[in-house]
Short mmCIF file of C-alpha atoms in Angstrom, two decimals:
data_model
loop_
_atom_site.label_atom_id
_atom_site.label_comp_id
_atom_site.label_asym_id
_atom_site.label_seq_id
_atom_site.Cartn_x
_atom_site.Cartn_y
_atom_site.Cartn_z
CA UNK H 1398 132.08 97.32 96.79
CA UNK H 1399 132.04 100.88 98.11
CA UNK H 1400 128.81 101.85 99.86
CA UNK H 1401 126.60 104.51 98.31
CA UNK H 1402 126.69 107.72 100.31
CA UNK H 1403 124.69 110.94 100.10
CA UNK H 1404 125.23 114.29 101.75
CA UNK H 1405 123.30 114.52 105.04
CA UNK H 1406 120.18 116.66 104.81
CA UNK H 1407 119.90 119.90 106.71
CA UNK H 1408 117.21 122.55 107.12
CA UNK H 1409 115.10 122.99 104.00
CA UNK H 1410 111.33 123.48 104.27
CA UNK H 1411 110.82 123.09 100.49
CA UNK H 1412 111.84 119.43 100.22
CA UNK H 1413 108.25 118.15 99.84
CA UNK H 1414 107.53 120.76 97.19
CA UNK H 1415 110.70 119.83 95.31
CA UNK H 1416 109.52 116.22 95.21
CA UNK H 1417 106.29 117.34 93.55
CA UNK H 1418 103.80 117.06 96.42
CA UNK H 1419 100.99 119.59 96.82
CA UNK H 1420 100.92 121.36 100.23
CA UNK H 1421 97.73 119.60 101.38
CA UNK H 1422 99.87 117.91 104.01
CA UNK H 1423 102.75 119.40 105.96
CA UNK H 1424 105.33 118.36 108.53
CA UNK H 1425 104.82 120.10 111.87
CA UNK H 1426 106.44 119.92 115.26
CA UNK H 1427 105.33 117.53 117.94
CA UNK H 1428 105.87 119.94 120.82
CA UNK H 1429 105.69 117.36 123.60
CA UNK H 1430 104.02 114.22 124.84
CA UNK H 1431 101.45 115.75 127.17
CA UNK H 1432 97.84 115.68 125.92
CA UNK H 1433 97.58 119.47 125.79
CA UNK H 1434 100.69 119.69 123.62
CA UNK H 1435 99.56 116.88 121.34
CA UNK H 1436 96.30 118.76 120.89
CA UNK H 1437 98.30 121.53 119.18
CA UNK H 1438 99.21 119.22 116.28
CA UNK H 1439 96.76 119.65 113.36
CA UNK H 1440 94.65 116.57 112.68
CA UNK H 1441 94.46 114.19 111.01
CA UNK H 1442 98.03 112.91 111.33
CA UNK H 1443 99.06 110.16 108.93
CA UNK H 1444 102.75 109.67 109.84
CA UNK H 1445 105.35 110.58 112.45
CA UNK H 1446 109.09 110.83 111.84
CA UNK H 1447 111.28 110.20 114.89
CA UNK H 1448 114.90 111.31 115.09
CA UNK H 1449 116.90 109.45 117.72
CA UNK H 1450 120.52 108.58 118.62
CA UNK H 1451 121.97 105.24 117.59
CA UNK H 1452 123.73 104.09 120.76
CA UNK H 1453 125.11 100.80 122.08
CA UNK H 1454 121.94 100.32 124.12
CA UNK H 1455 119.80 100.79 121.07
CA UNK H 1456 121.90 98.46 118.91
CA UNK H 1457 121.67 95.76 121.59
CA UNK H 1458 117.90 96.17 121.70
CA UNK H 1459 117.67 96.10 117.90
CA UNK H 1460 119.51 92.78 117.73
CA UNK H 1461 117.37 91.24 120.45
CA UNK H 1462 114.18 92.54 118.84
CA UNK H 1463 115.12 91.05 115.47
CA UNK H 1464 115.89 87.66 117.00
CA UNK H 1465 112.63 87.67 118.97
CA UNK H 1466 110.49 88.51 115.94
CA UNK H 1467 112.22 85.91 113.79
CA UNK H 1468 111.50 83.31 116.47
CA UNK H 1469 107.93 84.35 117.32
CA UNK H 1470 106.78 85.89 114.05
CA UNK H 1471 104.52 88.90 113.52
CA UNK H 1472 101.70 89.98 111.24
CA UNK H 1473 102.66 92.50 108.56
CA UNK H 1474 100.14 93.46 105.90
CA UNK H 1475 101.30 93.01 102.33
CA UNK H 1476 100.15 96.58 101.63
CA UNK H 1477 102.87 98.06 103.87
CA UNK H 1478 105.42 99.82 101.66
CA UNK H 1479 108.88 99.12 103.10
CA UNK H 1480 112.36 99.60 101.70
CA UNK H 1481 115.83 98.81 102.96
CA UNK H 1482 118.45 101.52 103.43
CA UNK H 1483 121.64 100.87 101.49
CA UNK H 1484 122.69 104.53 101.10
CA UNK H 1485 124.58 106.16 103.94
CA UNK H 1486 123.08 109.43 105.23
CA UNK H 1487 119.78 108.80 103.41
CA UNK H 1488 117.63 107.94 106.46
CA UNK H 1489 115.76 111.27 106.33
CA UNK H 1490 114.79 110.81 102.70
CA UNK H 1491 113.87 107.15 103.24
CA UNK H 1492 111.78 108.09 106.27
CA UNK H 1493 109.94 110.62 104.12
CA UNK H 1494 109.43 108.03 101.36
CA UNK H 1495 108.01 105.59 103.93
CA UNK H 1496 105.66 108.29 105.26
CA UNK H 1497 104.39 109.33 101.82
CA UNK H 1498 104.31 105.86 100.24
CA UNK H 1499 102.07 104.44 102.95
CA UNK H 1500 99.69 107.38 102.59
CA UNK H 1501 99.95 107.86 98.85
CA UNK H 1502 96.18 107.65 98.31
CA UNK H 1503 95.83 110.77 100.49
CA UNK H 1504 98.51 112.78 98.68
CA UNK H 1505 98.12 115.07 95.69
CA UNK H 1506 101.14 114.84 93.42
CA UNK H 1507 102.22 117.13 90.61
CA UNK H 1508 102.02 115.37 87.24
CA UNK H 1509 105.81 115.45 86.92
CA UNK H 1510 106.51 114.49 90.55
CA UNK H 1511 109.76 112.56 90.90
CA UNK H 1512 108.47 110.81 94.02
CA UNK H 1513 105.19 109.81 92.34
CA UNK H 1514 107.12 108.13 89.53
CA UNK H 1515 109.49 106.42 91.96
CA UNK H 1516 106.58 105.00 93.96
CA UNK H 1517 104.72 103.85 90.85
CA UNK H 1518 107.83 102.12 89.54
CA UNK H 1519 108.73 100.47 92.84
CA UNK H 1520 105.35 99.31 94.19
CA UNK H 1521 105.80 95.77 92.91
CA UNK H 1522 109.44 95.53 94.04
CA UNK H 1523 110.85 93.87 97.14
CA UNK H 1524 112.36 96.04 99.94
CA UNK H 1525 115.84 95.19 98.65
CA UNK H 1526 114.93 96.00 95.05
CA UNK H 1527 113.48 99.35 96.11
CA UNK H 1528 116.76 100.17 97.86
CA UNK H 1529 118.77 99.31 94.76
CA UNK H 1530 116.39 101.34 92.61
CA UNK H 1531 116.85 104.39 94.84
CA UNK H 1532 120.63 104.05 94.44
CA UNK H 1533 120.21 104.65 90.71
CA UNK H 1534 117.29 107.10 90.83
CA UNK H 1535 119.03 110.31 89.91
CA UNK H 1536 116.03 112.64 90.28
CA UNK H 1537 115.60 111.95 94.00
CA UNK H 1538 119.36 111.98 94.64
CA UNK H 1539 119.69 115.37 92.95
CA UNK H 1540 116.74 116.75 94.94
CA UNK H 1541 118.21 115.35 98.16
CA UNK H 1542 121.63 116.87 97.56
CA UNK H 1543 120.15 120.17 96.39
CA UNK H 1544 118.21 120.34 99.66
CA UNK H 1545 121.35 119.46 101.62
CA UNK H 1546 123.31 122.28 100.00
CA UNK H 1547 120.50 124.80 100.37
CA UNK H 1548 120.17 123.96 104.06
CA UNK H 1549 123.80 124.89 104.63
CA UNK H 1550 123.57 128.48 103.38
CA UNK H 1551 121.20 130.14 105.85
CA UNK H 1552 123.08 132.82 107.83
CA UNK H 1553 120.73 132.96 110.84
CA UNK H 1554 118.91 129.62 111.09
CA UNK H 1555 120.51 126.25 110.57
CA UNK H 1556 120.56 122.68 111.77
CA UNK H 1557 124.22 122.52 110.88
CA UNK H 1558 126.46 119.62 111.71
CA UNK H 1559 129.18 121.59 113.50
CA UNK H 1560 130.15 119.34 116.39
CA UNK H 1561 130.07 122.11 118.96
CA UNK H 1562 126.63 123.42 118.01
CA UNK H 1563 123.53 122.50 120.00
CA UNK H 1564 120.58 121.11 118.10
CA UNK H 1565 117.94 123.48 119.42
CA UNK H 1566 114.57 123.90 117.76
CA UNK H 1567 111.05 124.40 119.02
CA UNK H 1568 110.24 120.70 119.27
CA UNK H 1569 113.27 119.87 121.37
CA UNK H 1570 112.78 122.93 123.59
CA UNK H 1571 109.26 121.82 124.40
CA UNK H 1572 110.35 118.25 125.07
CA UNK H 1573 112.88 119.71 127.51
CA UNK H 1574 110.19 121.38 129.56
CA UNK H 1575 107.63 118.61 129.56
CA UNK H 1576 109.53 115.40 128.97
CA UNK H 1577 113.04 115.91 130.34
CA UNK H 1578 114.64 116.02 126.88
CA UNK H 1579 117.07 118.86 126.39
CA UNK H 1580 118.98 120.26 123.42
CA UNK H 1581 122.09 118.22 122.71
CA UNK H 1582 125.34 118.30 120.86
CA UNK H 1583 124.50 117.80 117.19
CA UNK H 1584 126.69 115.21 115.51
CA UNK H 1585 124.26 114.60 112.67
CA UNK H 1586 121.74 116.81 110.89
CA UNK H 1587 118.03 116.35 110.87
CA UNK H 1588 115.78 116.92 107.91
CA UNK H 1589 113.79 120.13 108.22
CA UNK H 1590 110.55 120.02 106.29
CA UNK H 1591 107.60 122.33 105.75
CA UNK H 1592 106.56 124.14 108.96
CA UNK H 1593 109.53 122.81 110.95
CA UNK H 1594 111.43 125.98 111.78
CA UNK H 1595 114.79 125.52 113.52
CA UNK H 1596 115.76 128.02 116.19
CA UNK H 1597 119.53 127.64 116.38
CA UNK H 1598 121.04 131.05 115.73
CA UNK H 1599 124.46 131.55 114.21
CA UNK H 1600 126.33 134.87 114.51
CA UNK H 1601 125.46 137.33 111.76
CA UNK H 1602 127.42 136.55 108.64
CA UNK H 1603 128.44 133.06 109.78
CA UNK H 1604 127.33 130.30 107.51
CA UNK H 1605 127.17 126.66 108.48
CA UNK H 1606 129.96 124.44 107.24
CA UNK H 1607 129.06 121.91 104.56
CA UNK H 1608 129.19 118.44 106.15
CA UNK H 1609 131.74 115.96 104.92
CA UNK H 1610 130.09 113.20 102.93
CA UNK H 1611 132.37 110.70 104.72
CA UNK H 1612 131.81 111.93 108.27
CA UNK H 1613 130.29 109.37 110.63
CA UNK H 1614 126.84 110.27 111.96
CA UNK H 1615 124.93 108.74 114.86
CA UNK H 1616 121.41 110.14 114.60
CA UNK H 1617 118.79 108.24 112.65
CA UNK H 1618 115.27 108.77 111.26
CA UNK H 1619 112.45 106.24 111.25
CA UNK H 1620 108.83 106.55 110.15
CA UNK H 1621 105.73 105.51 112.08
CA UNK H 1622 102.64 104.93 109.94
CA UNK H 1623 99.11 103.58 110.15
CA UNK H 1624 98.37 100.83 107.63
CA UNK H 1625 95.18 98.83 107.98
CA UNK H 1626 94.62 100.10 111.54
CA UNK H 1627 98.02 98.83 112.69
CA UNK H 1628 100.95 101.03 113.69
CA UNK H 1629 104.15 100.10 111.87
CA UNK H 1630 107.70 101.24 112.54
CA UNK H 1631 109.61 101.50 109.27
CA UNK H 1632 113.39 101.58 109.55
CA UNK H 1633 115.49 100.72 106.51
CA UNK H 1634 118.28 99.44 108.77
CA UNK H 1635 115.99 96.66 109.99
CA UNK H 1636 115.11 93.56 107.95
CA UNK H 1637 111.36 94.11 108.15
CA UNK H 1638 108.66 96.49 109.45
CA UNK H 1639 107.81 96.31 113.16
CA UNK H 1640 104.12 95.93 114.02
CA UNK H 1641 103.39 97.90 117.21
CA UNK H 1642 99.76 96.85 117.43
CA UNK H 1643 96.39 98.34 116.67
CA UNK H 1644 95.72 102.02 116.09
CA UNK H 1645 93.13 104.23 114.41
CA UNK H 1646 92.99 107.50 112.53
CA UNK H 1647 91.75 109.21 115.69
CA UNK H 1648 94.40 107.81 118.06
CA UNK H 1649 97.37 107.42 115.71
CA UNK H 1650 99.37 110.40 117.01
CA UNK H 1651 98.96 109.35 120.65
CA UNK H 1652 99.83 105.74 119.77
CA UNK H 1653 102.90 106.84 117.81
CA UNK H 1654 104.07 108.98 120.74
CA UNK H 1655 103.84 105.89 122.98
CA UNK H 1656 106.31 104.19 120.64
CA UNK H 1657 108.56 107.27 120.82
CA UNK H 1658 108.45 107.05 124.62
CA UNK H 1659 109.83 103.50 124.46
CA UNK H 1660 112.82 104.74 122.48
CA UNK H 1661 113.46 107.38 125.12
CA UNK H 1662 113.02 104.96 128.02
CA UNK H 1663 115.60 102.59 126.54
CA UNK H 1664 118.19 105.39 126.65
CA UNK H 1665 117.18 107.55 129.64
CA UNK H 1666 120.49 109.41 129.72
CA UNK H 1667 120.26 110.39 126.05
CA UNK H 1668 118.89 113.79 125.08
CA UNK H 1669 118.66 113.76 121.31
CA UNK H 1670 115.06 112.84 120.51
CA UNK H 1671 112.81 114.86 118.22
CA UNK H 1672 109.58 114.14 116.36
CA UNK H 1673 107.60 115.72 113.55
CA UNK H 1674 104.14 114.77 112.28
CA UNK H 1675 102.77 114.64 108.75
CA UNK H 1676 99.51 116.53 109.28
CA UNK H 1677 96.71 117.93 107.16
CA UNK H 1678 97.40 121.53 106.20
#
């Protein structure tokens, strides 16, 4: 059976609004890992999305991690909302769903919100059933693809997928200065949400090229959330959530950044790491 595939998302700050979420919360840049830079992120923070490269080193670690957890076990609260990813190029949307779903009691939804309905319908489902439901949920697919197309038509600012273009926005520039992470060749887009303003400039009149729906990508989004005072990594490519230990509302951002550091340390020669936080507006 042919795999489901969506267009990769590009820069579009209105994606949350299009899903019917009031702007009480917003995605903002995590400018760096130093305390003074983390202090610039509005609090409270209820989720962090990490964009990172899928490399051989990472895939080896992922396999070993899965085997270790299956052998040793881990505690995962039943209240953690987790879904598998069965749609290619949908990791940005699934990361956003993970972030919102595990903080849904804090969100204000429009009465006709497509995401609110999806969450209500899927709460009692298994991770696999949620994935299958998303495959058939036209409202979110249409919003996703509308955002993808809109993100490709900005003449001056874009996170386009042109292979020769550097992915260069304010978060990555700051991570260059403070954490030895520099702008890199973009082979996959990132999702650009409210308050995340990309800084890659295209020549006047040049528009980014629409990405091929079949083109292979190697950047991936995951969500880090706080559920029941434990920090969970939610990645639809994995068979289950990963419990990274205790956290609190006050320390969540710092604890999430420590998890991000581990991703970077596993691939010290890689440059393509970026993070955004879901913060109170």
